[in-house]
PDB file of C-alpha atoms in Angstrom:
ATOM      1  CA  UNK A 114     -17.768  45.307 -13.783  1.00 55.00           C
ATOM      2  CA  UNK A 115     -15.877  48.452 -13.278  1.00 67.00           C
ATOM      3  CA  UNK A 116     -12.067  48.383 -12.951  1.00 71.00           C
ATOM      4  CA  UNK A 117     -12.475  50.160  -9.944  1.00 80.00           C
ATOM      5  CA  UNK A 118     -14.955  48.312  -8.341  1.00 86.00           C
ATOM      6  CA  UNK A 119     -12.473  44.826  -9.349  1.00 86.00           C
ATOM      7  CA  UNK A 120      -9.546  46.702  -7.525  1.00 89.00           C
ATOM      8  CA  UNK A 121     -11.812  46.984  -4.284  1.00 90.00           C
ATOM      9  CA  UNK A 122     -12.971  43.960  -4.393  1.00 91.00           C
ATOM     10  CA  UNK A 123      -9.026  42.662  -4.511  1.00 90.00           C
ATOM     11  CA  UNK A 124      -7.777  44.967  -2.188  1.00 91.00           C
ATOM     12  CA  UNK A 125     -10.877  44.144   0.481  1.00 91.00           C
ATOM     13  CA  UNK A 126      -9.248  40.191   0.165  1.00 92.00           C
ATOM     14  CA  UNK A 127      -5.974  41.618   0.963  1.00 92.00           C
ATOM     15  CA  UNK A 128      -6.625  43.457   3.943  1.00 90.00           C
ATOM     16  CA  UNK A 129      -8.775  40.617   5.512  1.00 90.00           C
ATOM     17  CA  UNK A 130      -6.123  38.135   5.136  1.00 89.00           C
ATOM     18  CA  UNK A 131      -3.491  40.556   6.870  1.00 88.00           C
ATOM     19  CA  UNK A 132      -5.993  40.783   9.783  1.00 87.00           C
ATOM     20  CA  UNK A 133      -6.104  37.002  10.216  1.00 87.00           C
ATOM     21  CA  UNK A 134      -3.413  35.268  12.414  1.00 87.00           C
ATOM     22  CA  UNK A 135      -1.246  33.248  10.956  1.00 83.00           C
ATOM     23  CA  UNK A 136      -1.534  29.040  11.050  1.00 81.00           C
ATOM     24  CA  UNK A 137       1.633  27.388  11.304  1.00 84.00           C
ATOM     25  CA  UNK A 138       2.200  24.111  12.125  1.00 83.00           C
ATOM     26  CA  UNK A 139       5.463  22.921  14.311  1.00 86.00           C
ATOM     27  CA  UNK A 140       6.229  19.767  12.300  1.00 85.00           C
ATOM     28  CA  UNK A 141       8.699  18.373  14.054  1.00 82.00           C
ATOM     29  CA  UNK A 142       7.216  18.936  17.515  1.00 88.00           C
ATOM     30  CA  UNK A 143       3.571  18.145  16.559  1.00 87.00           C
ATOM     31  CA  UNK A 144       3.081  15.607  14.182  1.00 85.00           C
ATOM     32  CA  UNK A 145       0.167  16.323  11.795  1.00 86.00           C
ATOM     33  CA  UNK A 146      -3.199  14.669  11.499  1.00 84.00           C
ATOM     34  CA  UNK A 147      -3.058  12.431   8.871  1.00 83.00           C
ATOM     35  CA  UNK A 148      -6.529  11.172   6.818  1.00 82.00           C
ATOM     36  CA  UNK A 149      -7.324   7.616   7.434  1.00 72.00           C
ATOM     37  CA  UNK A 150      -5.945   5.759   4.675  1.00 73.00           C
ATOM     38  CA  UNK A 151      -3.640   8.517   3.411  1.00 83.00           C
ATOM     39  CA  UNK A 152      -0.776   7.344   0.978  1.00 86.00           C
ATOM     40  CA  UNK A 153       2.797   7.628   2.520  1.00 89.00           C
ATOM     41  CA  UNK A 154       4.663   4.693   1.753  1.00 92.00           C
ATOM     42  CA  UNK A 155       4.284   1.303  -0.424  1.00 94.00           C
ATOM     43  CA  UNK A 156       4.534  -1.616   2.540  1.00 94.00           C
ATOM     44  CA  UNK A 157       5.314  -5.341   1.258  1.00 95.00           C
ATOM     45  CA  UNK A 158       3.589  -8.247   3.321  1.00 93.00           C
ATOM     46  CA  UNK A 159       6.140 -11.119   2.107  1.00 93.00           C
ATOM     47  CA  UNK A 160       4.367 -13.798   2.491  1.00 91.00           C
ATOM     48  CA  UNK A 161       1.951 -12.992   0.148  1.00 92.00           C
ATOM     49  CA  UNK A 162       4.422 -12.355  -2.846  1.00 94.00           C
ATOM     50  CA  UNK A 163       4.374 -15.122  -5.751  1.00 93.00           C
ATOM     51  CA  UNK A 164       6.686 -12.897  -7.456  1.00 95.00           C
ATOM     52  CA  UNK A 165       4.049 -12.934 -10.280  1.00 94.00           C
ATOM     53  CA  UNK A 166       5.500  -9.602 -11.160  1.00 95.00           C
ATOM     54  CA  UNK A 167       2.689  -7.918 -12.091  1.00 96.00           C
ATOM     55  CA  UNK A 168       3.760  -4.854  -9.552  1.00 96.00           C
ATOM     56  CA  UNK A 169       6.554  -4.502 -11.841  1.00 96.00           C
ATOM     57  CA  UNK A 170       5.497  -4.842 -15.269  1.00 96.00           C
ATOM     58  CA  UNK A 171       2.238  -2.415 -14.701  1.00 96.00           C
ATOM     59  CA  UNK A 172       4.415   0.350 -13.177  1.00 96.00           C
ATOM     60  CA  UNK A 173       4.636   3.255 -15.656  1.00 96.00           C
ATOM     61  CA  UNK A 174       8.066   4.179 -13.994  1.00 95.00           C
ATOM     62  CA  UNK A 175       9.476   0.970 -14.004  1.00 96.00           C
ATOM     63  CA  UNK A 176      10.909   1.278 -10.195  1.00 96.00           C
ATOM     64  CA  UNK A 177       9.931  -1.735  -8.426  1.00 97.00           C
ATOM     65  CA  UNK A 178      12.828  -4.411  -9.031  1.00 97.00           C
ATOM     66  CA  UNK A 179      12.343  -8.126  -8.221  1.00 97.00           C
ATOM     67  CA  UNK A 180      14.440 -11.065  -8.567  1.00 96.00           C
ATOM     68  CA  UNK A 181      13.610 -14.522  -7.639  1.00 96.00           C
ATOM     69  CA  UNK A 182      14.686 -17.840  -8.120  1.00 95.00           C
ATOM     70  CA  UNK A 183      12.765 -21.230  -8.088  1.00 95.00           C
ATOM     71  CA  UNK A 184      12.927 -23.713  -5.734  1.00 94.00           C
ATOM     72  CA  UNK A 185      11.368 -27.991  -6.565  1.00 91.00           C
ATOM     73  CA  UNK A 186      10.073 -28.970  -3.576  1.00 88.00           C
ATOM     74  CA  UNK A 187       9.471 -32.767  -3.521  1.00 88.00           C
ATOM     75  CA  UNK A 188       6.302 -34.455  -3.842  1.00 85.00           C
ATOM     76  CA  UNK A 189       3.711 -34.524  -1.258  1.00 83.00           C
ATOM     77  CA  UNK A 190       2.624 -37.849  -1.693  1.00 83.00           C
ATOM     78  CA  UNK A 191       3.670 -41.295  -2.790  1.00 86.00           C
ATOM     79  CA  UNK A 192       3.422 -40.987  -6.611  1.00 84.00           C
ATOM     80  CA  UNK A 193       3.182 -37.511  -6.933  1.00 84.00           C
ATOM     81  CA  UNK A 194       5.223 -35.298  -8.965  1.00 89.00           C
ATOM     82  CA  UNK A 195       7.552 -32.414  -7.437  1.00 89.00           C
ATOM     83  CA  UNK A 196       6.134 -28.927  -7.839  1.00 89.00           C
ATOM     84  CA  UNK A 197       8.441 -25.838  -8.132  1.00 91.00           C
ATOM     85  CA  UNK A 198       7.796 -22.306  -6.824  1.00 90.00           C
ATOM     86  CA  UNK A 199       9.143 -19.135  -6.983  1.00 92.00           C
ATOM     87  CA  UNK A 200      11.406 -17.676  -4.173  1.00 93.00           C
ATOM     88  CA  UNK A 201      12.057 -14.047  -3.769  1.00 95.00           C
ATOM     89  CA  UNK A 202      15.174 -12.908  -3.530  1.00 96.00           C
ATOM     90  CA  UNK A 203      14.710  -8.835  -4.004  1.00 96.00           C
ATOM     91  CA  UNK A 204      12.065  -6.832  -3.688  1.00 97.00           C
ATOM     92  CA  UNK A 205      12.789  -2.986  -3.940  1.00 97.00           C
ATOM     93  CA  UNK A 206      11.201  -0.285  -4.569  1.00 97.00           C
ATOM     94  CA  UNK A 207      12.944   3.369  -5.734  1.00 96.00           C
ATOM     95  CA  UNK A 208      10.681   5.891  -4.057  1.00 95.00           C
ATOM     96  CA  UNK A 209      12.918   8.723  -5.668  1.00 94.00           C
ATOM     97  CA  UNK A 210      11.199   7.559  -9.388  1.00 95.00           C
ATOM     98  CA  UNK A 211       7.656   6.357  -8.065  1.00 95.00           C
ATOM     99  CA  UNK A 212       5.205   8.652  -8.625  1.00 94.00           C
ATOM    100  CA  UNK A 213       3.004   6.927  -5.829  1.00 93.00           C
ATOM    101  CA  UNK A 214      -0.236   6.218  -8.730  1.00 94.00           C
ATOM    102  CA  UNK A 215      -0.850   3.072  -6.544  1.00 93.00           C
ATOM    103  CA  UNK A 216      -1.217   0.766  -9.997  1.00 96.00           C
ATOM    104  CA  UNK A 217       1.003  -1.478  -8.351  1.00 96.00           C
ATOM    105  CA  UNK A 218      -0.745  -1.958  -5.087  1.00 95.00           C
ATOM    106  CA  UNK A 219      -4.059  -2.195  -7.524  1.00 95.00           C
ATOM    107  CA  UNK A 220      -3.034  -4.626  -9.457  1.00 96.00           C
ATOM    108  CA  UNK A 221      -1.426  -6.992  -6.134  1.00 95.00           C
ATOM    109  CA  UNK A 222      -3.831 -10.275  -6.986  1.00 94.00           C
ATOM    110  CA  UNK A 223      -2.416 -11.691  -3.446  1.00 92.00           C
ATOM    111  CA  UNK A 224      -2.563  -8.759  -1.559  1.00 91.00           C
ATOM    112  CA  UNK A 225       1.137  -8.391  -1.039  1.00 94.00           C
ATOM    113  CA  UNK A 226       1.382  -4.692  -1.543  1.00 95.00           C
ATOM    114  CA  UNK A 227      -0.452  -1.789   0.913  1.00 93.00           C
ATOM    115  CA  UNK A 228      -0.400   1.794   1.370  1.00 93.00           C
ATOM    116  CA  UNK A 229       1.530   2.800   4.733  1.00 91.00           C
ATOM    117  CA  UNK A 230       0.786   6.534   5.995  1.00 89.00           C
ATOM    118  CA  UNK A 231       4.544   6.305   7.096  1.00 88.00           C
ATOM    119  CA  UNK A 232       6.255   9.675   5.773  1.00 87.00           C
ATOM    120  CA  UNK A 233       9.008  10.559   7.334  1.00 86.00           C
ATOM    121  CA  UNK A 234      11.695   8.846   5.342  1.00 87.00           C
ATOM    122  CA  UNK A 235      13.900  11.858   3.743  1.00 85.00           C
ATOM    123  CA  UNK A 236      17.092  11.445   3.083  1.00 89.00           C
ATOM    124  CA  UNK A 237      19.846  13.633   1.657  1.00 92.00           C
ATOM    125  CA  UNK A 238      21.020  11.240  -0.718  1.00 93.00           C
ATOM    126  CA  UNK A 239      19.044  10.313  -3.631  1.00 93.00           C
ATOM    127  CA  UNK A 240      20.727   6.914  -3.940  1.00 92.00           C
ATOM    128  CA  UNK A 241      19.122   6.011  -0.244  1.00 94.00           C
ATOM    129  CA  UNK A 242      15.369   6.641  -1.568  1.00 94.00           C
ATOM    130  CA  UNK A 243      15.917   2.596  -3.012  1.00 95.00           C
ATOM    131  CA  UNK A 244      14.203   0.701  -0.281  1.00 95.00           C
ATOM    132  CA  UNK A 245      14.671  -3.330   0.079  1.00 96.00           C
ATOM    133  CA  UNK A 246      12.640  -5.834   1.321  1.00 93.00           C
ATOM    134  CA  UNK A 247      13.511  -5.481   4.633  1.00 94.00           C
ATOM    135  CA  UNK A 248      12.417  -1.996   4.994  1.00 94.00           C
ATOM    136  CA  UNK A 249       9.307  -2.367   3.070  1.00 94.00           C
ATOM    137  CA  UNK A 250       8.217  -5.364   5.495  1.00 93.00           C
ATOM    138  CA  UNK A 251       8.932  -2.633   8.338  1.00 92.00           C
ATOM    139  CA  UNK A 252       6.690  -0.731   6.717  1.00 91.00           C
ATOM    140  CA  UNK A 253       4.021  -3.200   6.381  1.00 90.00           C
ATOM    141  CA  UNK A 254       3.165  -3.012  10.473  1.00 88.00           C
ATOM    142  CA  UNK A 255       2.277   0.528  10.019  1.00 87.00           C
ATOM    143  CA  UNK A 256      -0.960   0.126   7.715  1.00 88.00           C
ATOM    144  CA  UNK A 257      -4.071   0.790   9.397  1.00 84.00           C
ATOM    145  CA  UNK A 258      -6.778  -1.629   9.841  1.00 81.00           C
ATOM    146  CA  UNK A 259      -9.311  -1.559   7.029  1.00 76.00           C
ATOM    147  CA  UNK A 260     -12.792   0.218   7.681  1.00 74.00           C
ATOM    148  CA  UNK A 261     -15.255  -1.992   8.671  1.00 75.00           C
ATOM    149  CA  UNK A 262     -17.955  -3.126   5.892  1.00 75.00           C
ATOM    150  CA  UNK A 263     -21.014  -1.453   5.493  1.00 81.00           C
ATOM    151  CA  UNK A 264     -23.429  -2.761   7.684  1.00 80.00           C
ATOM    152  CA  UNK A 265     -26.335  -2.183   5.145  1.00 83.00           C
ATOM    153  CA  UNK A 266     -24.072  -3.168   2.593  1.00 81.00           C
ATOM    154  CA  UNK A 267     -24.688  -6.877   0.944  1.00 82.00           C
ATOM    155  CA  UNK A 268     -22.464 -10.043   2.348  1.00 79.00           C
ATOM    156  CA  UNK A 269     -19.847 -10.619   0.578  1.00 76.00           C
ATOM    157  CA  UNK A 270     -19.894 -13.815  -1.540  1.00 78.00           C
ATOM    158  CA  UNK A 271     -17.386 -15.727  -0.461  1.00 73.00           C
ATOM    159  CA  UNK A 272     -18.493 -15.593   3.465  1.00 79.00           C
ATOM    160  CA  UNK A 273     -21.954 -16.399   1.997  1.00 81.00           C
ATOM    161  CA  UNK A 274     -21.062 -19.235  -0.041  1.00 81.00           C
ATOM    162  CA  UNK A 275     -18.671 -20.623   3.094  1.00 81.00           C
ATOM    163  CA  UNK A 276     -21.820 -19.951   5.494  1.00 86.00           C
ATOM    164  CA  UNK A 277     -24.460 -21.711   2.882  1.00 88.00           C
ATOM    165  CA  UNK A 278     -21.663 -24.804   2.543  1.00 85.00           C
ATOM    166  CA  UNK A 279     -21.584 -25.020   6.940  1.00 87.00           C
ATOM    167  CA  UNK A 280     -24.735 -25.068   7.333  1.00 91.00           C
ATOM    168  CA  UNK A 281     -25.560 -27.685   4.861  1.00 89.00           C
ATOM    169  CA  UNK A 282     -22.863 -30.024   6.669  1.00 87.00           C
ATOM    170  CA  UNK A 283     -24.149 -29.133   9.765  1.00 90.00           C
ATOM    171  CA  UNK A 284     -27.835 -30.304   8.746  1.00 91.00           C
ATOM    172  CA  UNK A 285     -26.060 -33.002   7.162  1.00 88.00           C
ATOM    173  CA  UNK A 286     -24.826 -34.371  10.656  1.00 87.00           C
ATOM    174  CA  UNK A 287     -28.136 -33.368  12.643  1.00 88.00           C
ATOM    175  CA  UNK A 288     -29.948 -35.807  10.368  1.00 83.00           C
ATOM    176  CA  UNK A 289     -27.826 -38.749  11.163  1.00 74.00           C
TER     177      UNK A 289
END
């Protein structure tokens, strides 16, 4: 190849993009399209925390704080012994040092931790990117649905094994 015939080739690139109209999006007047499932935000559902902190200790940033206390609750039954359990006290995450890799949503073993495809939460104050419980549970109502399973796709084994065990109790009780 030539170095004229390289120079054409650039300029030709040039002058069809100057020809094109431009694209611009009004952001604050039209809100973009988002993918489905897109990653915005890091939304806590509460009530599924243990406070196992494994969010914490597998985040290579090291910005989700927790602190928790524990709680004896008494014992259920005559004779039993009392358990004790973990209460949350703080859950916070510091979106200005996350680098949103998603390890800690990953690694959630009680599903406590979703993706939101909230983005809109700028601030001018780096100290305000620290988000507590509070506004991560707002979060948390944001998350879209998860995609229906594959139709083709095998049943999952836990529905399978809770189907196999109701219909054995149901034949159970049509035979006496």
């Amino acid at each position: 190849m030539s170095l004229g015939s390289g120079l054409a080739k650039g300029l030709a690139i040039t002058l069809r993009t100057m020809t094109r109209r431009a694209v611009t999006a009004r952001y604050p007047e039209e809100q973009p399209e988002l993918p489905p499932r897109s990653r915005g935000v890091i939304g806590l559902f509460e009530e599924n925390c243990t406070v196992c902190m494994l969010c914490a200790r597998e985040c290579p940033d090291w910005c989700i704080y927790i602190d928790s206390h524990k709680e004896t609750l008494p014992a259920a039954g005559p004779g039993g012994r009392e358990r004790s359990r973990n209460v949350l006290d703080r859950f916070a995450i510091d979106f200005s040092l996350c680098m949103y890799c998603g390890i800690c949503v990953e690694v959630c073993p009680f599903d406590a931790l979703f993706w939101s495809p909230e983005f809109e939460y700028a601030t001018t104050d780096i100290r305000e990117l620290t988000h507590e419980r509070d506004t991560l549970r707002a979060w948390m109502w944001t998350v879209p649905e998860p995609p229906p399973l594959d139709p083709a796709g095998e049943e999952p084994k836990e529905i399978a094994a809770a189907r196999k065990a109701a219909e054995k109790r149901a034949a159970e009780e049509s035979a006496t």
